[in-house]
N, C-alpha and C. Protein backbone atom coordinates (compact mmCIF):
# COMPACT_ATOMS: atom_id res chain seq x y z
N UNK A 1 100.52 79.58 85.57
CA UNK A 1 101.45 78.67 84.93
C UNK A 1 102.22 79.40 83.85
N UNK A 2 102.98 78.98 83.64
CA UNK A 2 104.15 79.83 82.51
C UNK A 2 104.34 78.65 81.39
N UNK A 3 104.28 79.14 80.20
CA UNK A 3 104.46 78.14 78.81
C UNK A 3 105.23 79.23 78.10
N UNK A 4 106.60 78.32 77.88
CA UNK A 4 107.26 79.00 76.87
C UNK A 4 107.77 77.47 76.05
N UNK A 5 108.44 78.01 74.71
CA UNK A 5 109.03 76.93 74.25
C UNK A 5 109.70 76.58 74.39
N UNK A 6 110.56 76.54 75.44
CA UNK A 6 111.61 76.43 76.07
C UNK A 6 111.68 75.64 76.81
N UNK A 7 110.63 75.43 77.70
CA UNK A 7 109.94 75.22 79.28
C UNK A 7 109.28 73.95 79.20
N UNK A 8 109.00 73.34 79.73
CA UNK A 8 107.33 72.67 80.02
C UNK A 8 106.51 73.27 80.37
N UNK A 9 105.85 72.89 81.22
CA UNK A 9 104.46 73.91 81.86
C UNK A 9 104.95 73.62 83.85
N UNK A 10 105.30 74.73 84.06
CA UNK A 10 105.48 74.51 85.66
C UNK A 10 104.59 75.84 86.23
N UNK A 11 104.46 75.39 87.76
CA UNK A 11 103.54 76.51 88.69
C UNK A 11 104.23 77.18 89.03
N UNK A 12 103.87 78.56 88.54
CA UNK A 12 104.46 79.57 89.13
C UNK A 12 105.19 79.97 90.78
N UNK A 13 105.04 78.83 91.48
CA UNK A 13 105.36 79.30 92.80
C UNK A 13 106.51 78.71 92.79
N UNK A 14 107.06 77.87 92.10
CA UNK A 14 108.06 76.87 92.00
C UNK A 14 109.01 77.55 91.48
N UNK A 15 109.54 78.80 92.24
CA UNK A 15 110.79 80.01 91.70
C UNK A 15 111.63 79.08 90.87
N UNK A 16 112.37 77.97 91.59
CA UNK A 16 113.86 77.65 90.70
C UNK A 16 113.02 77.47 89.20
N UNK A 17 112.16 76.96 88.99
CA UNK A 17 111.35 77.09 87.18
C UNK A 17 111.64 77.99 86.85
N UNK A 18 111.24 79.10 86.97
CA UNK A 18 110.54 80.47 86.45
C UNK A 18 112.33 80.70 86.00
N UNK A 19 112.05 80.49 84.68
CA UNK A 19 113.61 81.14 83.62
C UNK A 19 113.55 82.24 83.17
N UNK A 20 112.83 82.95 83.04
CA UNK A 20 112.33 84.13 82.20
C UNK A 20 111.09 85.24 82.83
N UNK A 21 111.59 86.78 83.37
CA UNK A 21 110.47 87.19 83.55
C UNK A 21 109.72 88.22 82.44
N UNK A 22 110.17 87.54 81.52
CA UNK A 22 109.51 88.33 80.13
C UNK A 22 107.67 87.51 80.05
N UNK A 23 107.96 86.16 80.80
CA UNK A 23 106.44 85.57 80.14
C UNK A 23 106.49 85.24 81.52
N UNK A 24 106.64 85.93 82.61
CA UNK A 24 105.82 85.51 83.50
C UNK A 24 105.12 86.57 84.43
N UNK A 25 104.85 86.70 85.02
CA UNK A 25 104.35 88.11 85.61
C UNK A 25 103.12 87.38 86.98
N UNK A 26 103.39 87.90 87.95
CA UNK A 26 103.31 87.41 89.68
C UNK A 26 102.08 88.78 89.96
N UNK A 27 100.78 88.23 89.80
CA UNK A 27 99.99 89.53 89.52
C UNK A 27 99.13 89.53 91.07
N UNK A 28 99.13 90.70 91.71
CA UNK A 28 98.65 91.01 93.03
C UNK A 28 99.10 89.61 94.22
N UNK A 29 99.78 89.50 93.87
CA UNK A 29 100.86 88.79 95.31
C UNK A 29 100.45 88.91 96.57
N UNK A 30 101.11 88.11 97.22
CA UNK A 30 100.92 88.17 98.53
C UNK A 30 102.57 88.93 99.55
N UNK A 31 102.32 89.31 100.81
CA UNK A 31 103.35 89.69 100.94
C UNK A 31 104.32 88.42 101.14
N UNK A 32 105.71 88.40 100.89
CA UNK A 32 106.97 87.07 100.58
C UNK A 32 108.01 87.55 101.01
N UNK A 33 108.80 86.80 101.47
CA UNK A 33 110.35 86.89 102.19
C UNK A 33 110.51 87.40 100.87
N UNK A 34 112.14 88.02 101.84
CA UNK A 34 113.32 88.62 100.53
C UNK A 34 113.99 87.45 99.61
N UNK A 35 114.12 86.70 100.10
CA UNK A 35 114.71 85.97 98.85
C UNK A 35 113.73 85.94 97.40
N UNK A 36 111.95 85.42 97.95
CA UNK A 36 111.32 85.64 97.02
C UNK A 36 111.24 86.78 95.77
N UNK A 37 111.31 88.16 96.65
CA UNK A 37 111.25 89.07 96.50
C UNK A 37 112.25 89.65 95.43
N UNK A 38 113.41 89.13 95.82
CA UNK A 38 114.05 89.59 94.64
C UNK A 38 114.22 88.51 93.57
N UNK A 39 113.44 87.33 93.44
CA UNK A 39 113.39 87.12 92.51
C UNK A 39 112.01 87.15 91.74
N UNK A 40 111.31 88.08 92.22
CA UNK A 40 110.07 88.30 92.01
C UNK A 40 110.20 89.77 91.48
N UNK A 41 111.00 90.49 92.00
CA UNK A 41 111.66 91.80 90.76
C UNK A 41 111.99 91.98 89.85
N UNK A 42 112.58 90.66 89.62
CA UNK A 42 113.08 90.34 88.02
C UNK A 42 111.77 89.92 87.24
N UNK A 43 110.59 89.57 87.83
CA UNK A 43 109.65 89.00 87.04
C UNK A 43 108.19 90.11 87.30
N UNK A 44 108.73 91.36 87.22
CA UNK A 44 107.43 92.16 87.05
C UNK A 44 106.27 92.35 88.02
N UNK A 45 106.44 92.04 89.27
CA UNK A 45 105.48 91.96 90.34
C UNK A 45 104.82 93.11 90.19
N UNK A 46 103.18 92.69 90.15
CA UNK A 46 102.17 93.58 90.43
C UNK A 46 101.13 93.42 91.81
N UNK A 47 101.59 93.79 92.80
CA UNK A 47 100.89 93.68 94.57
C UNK A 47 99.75 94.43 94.38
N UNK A 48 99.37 94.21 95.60
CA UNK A 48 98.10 94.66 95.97
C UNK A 48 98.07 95.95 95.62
N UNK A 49 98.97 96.71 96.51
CA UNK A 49 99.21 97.96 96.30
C UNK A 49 99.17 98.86 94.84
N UNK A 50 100.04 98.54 94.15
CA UNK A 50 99.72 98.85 92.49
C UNK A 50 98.36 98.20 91.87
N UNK A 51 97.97 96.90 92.14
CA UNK A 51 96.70 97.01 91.28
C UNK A 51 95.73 97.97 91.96
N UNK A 52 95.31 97.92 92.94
CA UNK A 52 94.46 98.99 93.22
C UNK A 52 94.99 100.58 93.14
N UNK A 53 96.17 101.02 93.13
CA UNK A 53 96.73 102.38 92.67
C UNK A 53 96.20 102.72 91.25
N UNK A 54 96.78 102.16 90.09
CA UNK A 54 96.61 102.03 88.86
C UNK A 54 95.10 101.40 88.53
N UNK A 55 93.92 101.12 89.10
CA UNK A 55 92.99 100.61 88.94
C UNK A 55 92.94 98.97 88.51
N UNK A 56 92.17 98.15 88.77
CA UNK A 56 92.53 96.39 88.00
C UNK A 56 92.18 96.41 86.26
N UNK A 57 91.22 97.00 85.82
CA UNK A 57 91.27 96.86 84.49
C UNK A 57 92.49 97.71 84.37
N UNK A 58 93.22 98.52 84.11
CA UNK A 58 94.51 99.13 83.39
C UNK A 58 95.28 97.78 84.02
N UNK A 59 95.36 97.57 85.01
CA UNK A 59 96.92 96.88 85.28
C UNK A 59 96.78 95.19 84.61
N UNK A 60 95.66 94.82 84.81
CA UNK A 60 95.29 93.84 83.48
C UNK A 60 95.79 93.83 82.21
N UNK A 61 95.39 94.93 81.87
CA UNK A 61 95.52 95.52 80.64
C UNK A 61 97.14 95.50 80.59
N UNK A 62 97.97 96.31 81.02
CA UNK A 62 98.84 96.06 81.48
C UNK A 62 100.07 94.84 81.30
N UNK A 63 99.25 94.37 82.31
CA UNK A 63 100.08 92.54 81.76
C UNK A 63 99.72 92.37 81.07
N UNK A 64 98.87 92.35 80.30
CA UNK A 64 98.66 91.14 79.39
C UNK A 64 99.11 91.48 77.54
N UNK A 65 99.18 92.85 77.58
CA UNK A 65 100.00 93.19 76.79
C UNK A 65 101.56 93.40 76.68
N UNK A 66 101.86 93.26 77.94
CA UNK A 66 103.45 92.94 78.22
C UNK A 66 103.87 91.14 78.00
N UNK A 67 102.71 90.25 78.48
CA UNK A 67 102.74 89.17 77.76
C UNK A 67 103.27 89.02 76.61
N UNK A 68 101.99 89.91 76.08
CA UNK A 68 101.66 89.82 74.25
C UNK A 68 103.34 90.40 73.26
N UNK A 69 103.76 91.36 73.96
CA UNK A 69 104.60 91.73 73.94
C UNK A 69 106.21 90.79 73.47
N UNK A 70 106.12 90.34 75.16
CA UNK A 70 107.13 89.16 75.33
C UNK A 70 107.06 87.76 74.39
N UNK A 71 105.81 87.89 73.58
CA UNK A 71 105.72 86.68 72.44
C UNK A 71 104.94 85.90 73.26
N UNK A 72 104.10 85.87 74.12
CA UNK A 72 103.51 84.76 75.00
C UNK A 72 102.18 84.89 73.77
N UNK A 73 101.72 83.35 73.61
CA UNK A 73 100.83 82.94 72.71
C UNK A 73 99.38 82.17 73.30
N UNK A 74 99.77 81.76 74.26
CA UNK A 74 98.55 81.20 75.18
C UNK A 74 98.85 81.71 76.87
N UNK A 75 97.75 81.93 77.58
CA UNK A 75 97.51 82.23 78.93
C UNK A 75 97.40 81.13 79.68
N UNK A 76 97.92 81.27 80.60
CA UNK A 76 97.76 79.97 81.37
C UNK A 76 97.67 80.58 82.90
N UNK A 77 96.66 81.02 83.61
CA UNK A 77 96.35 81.48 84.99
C UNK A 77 96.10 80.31 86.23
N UNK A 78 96.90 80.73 87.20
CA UNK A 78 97.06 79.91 88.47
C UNK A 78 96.50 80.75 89.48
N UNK A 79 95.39 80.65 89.83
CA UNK A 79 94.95 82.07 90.93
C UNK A 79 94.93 81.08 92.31
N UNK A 80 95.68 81.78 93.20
CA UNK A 80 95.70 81.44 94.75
C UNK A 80 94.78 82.14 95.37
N UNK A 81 93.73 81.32 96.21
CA UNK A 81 92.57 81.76 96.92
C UNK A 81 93.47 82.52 98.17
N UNK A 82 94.52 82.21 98.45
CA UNK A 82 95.19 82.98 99.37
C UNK A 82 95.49 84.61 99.07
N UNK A 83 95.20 84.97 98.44
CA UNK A 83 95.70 86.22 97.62
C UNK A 83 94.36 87.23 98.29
N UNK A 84 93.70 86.44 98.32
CA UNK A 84 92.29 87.45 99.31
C UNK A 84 92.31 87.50 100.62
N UNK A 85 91.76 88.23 101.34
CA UNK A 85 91.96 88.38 102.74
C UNK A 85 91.70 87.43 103.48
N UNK A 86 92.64 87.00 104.19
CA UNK A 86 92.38 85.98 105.19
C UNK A 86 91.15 85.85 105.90
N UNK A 87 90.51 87.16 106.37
CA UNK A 87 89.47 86.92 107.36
C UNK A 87 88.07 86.51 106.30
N UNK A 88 88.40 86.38 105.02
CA UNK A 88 87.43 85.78 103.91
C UNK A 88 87.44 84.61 103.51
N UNK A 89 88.69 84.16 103.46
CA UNK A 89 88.82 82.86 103.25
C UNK A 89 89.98 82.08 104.58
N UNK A 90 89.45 81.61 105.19
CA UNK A 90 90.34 80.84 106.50
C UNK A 90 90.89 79.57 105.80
N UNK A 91 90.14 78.80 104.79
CA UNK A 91 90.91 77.85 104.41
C UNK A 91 91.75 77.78 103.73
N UNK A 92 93.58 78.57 103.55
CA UNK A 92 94.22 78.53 103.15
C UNK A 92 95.48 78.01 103.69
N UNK A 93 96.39 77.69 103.29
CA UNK A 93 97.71 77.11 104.41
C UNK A 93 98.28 78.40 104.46
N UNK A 94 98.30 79.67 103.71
CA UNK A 94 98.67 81.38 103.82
C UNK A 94 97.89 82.24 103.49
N UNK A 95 96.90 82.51 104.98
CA UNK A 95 96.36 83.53 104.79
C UNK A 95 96.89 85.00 104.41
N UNK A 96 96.02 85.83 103.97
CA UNK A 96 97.10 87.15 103.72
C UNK A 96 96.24 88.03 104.26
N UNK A 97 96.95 88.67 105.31
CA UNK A 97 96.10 89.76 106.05
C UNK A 97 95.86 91.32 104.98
N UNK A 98 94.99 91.83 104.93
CA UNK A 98 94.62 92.66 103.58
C UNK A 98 94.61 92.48 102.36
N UNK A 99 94.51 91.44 102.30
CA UNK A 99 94.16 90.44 100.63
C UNK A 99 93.76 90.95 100.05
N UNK A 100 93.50 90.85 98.94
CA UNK A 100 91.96 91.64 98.04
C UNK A 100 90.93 91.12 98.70
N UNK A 101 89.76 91.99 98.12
CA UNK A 101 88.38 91.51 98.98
C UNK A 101 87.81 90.77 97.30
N UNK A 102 87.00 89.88 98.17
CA UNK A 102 86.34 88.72 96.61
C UNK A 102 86.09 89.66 95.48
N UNK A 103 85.16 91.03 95.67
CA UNK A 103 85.18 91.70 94.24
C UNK A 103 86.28 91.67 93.67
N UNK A 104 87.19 92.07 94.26
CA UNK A 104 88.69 92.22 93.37
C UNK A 104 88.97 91.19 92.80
N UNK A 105 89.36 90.21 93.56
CA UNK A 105 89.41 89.08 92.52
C UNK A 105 88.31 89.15 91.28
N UNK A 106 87.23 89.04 91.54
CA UNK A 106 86.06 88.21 90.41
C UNK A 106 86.59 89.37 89.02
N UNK A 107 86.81 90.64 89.78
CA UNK A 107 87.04 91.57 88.56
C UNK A 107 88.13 91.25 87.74
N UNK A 108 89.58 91.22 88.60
CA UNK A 108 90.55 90.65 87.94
C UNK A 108 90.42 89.59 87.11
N UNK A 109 90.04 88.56 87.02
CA UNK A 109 89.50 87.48 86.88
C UNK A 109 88.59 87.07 85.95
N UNK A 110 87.56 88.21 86.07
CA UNK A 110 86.56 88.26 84.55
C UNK A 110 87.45 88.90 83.76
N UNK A 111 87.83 89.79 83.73
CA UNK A 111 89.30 90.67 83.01
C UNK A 111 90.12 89.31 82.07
N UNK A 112 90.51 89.02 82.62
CA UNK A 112 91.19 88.15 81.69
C UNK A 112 90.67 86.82 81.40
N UNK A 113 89.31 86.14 81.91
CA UNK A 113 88.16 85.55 81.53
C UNK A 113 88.08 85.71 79.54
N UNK A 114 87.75 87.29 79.85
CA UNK A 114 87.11 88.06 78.62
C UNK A 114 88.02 88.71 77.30
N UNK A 115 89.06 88.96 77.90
CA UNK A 115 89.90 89.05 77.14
C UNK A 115 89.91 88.94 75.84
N UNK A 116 90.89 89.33 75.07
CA UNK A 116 91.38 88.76 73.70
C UNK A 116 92.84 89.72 73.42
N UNK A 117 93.49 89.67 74.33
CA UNK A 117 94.94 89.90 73.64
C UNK A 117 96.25 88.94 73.82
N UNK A 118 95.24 88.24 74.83
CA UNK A 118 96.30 86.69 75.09
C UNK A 118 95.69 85.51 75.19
N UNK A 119 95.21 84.88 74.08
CA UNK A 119 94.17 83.96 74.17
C UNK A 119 94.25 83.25 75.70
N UNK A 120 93.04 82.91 76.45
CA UNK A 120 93.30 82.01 78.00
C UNK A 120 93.13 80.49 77.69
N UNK A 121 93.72 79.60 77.72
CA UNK A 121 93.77 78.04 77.14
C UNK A 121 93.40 77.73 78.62
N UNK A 122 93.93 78.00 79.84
CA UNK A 122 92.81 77.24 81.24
C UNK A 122 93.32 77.97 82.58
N UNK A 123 92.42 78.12 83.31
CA UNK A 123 92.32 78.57 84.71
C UNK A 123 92.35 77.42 85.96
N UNK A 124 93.05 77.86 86.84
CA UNK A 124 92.94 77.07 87.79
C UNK A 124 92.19 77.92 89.04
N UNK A 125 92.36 77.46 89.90
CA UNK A 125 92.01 78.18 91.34
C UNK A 125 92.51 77.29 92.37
N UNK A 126 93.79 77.50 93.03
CA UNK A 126 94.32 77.19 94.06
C UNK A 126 94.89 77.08 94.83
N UNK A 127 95.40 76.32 96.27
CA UNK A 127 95.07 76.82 97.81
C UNK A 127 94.02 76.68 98.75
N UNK A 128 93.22 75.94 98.23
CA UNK A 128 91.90 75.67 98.97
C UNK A 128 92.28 74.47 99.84
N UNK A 129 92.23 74.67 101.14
CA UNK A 129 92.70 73.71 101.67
C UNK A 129 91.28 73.62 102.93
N UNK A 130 90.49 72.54 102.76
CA UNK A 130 89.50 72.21 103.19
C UNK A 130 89.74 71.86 104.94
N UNK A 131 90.80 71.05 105.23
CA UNK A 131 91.20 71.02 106.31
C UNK A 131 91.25 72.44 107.40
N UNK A 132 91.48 73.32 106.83
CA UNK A 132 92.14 74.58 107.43
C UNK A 132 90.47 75.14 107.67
N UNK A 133 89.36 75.00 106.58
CA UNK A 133 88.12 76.30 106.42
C UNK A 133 87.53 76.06 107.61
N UNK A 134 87.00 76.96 107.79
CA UNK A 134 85.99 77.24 108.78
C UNK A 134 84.30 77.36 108.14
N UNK A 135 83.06 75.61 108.57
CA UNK A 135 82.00 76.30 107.67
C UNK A 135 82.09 76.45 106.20
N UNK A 136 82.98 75.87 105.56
CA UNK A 136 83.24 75.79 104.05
C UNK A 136 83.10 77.27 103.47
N UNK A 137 83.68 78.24 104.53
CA UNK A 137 83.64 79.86 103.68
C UNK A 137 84.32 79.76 102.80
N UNK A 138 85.86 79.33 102.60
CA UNK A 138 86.87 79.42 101.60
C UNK A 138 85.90 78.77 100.40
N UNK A 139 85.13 77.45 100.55
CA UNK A 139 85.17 76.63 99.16
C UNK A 139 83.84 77.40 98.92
N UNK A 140 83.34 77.94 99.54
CA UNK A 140 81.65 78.98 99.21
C UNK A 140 82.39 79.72 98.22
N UNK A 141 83.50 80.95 98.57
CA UNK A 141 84.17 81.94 98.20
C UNK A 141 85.16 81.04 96.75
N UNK A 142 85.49 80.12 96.60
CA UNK A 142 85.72 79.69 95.21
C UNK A 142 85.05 79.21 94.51
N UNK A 143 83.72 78.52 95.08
CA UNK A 143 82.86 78.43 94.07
C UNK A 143 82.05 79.19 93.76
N UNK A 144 81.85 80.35 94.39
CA UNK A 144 81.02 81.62 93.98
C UNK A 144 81.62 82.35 92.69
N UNK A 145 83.66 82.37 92.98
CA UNK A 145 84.35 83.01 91.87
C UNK A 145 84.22 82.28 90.75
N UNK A 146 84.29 81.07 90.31
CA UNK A 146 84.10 79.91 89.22
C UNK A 146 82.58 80.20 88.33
N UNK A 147 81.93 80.26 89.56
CA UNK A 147 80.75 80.48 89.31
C UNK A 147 80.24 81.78 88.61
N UNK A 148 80.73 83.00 88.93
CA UNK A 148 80.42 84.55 88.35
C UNK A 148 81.29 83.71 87.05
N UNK A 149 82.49 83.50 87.36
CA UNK A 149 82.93 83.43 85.83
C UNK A 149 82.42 82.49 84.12
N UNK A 150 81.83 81.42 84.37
CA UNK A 150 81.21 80.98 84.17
C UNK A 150 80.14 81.30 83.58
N UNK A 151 79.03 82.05 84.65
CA UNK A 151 78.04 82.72 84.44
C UNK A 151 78.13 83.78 83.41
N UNK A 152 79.30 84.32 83.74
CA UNK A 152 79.12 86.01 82.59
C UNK A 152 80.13 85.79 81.52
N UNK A 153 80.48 84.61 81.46
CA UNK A 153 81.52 84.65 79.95
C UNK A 153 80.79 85.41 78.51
């Protein structure tokens, strides 16, 4: 979610919102048409590809001081269970073939859990679309992530 003073509070997927890519930042993405795409250039995209290049704690690190930077005062995280590999989680309406695998997430995730350079005011988790799972793997695989986080605050 993006909070500026400017703004209300809208979901990041909702491009025509997103006014500013100083306070917003689209972190390990999924792959997206071109239209997305370039307006996802203007807002700092960090893919799969770069977080695991640059390691997830630096590229954490990373945003969240480019946040801090941009004057952002509270965190507000929207994590899409789609963002992990499809063949891990089936219940999504967009799977993503080479997703992160669940460690990646939980790491990303405790990362800015733990934090303190952008205070986190609330987390979501979603995309879980129960209709779609197979065997409740997807809602196993988000309540396992809720759950580590939780656990190791």
């Amino acid at each position: 979610l993006l909070k500026d003073e400017n703004i209300k509070y809208y979901h990041l997927t909702r491009k025509e919102k997103v006014k500013s890519g100083e306070k917003a930042i689209k972190f390990g993405q999924a792959d997206v048409d071109r239209k997305s795409n370039e307006l996802w250039d203007k807002v700092n995209p960090k893919d799969k590809t770069h977080l695991r290049n640059i390691g997830l704690d630096e590229a954490c690190q990373d945003v969240l001081y480019k946040l801090k930077g941009a004057g952002c005062t509270d965190l507000y995280v929207s994590f899409d269970i789609d963002s992990i590999d499809g063949n891990l989680v089936p219940g999504t309406g967009t799977p993503e073939p080479y997703g992160l695998k669940v460690k990646e997430a939980k790491r990303i995730l405790s990362y800015i859990w733990k934090q303190d350079i952008v205070p986190l005011m609330s987390m979501e988790l979603v995309e879980v679309n129960p209709l779609l799972d197979r065997a409740n793997k997807t809602a196993k695989v988000a309540f396992d992530i809720i759950k580590s986080l939780v656990e190791n605050k």
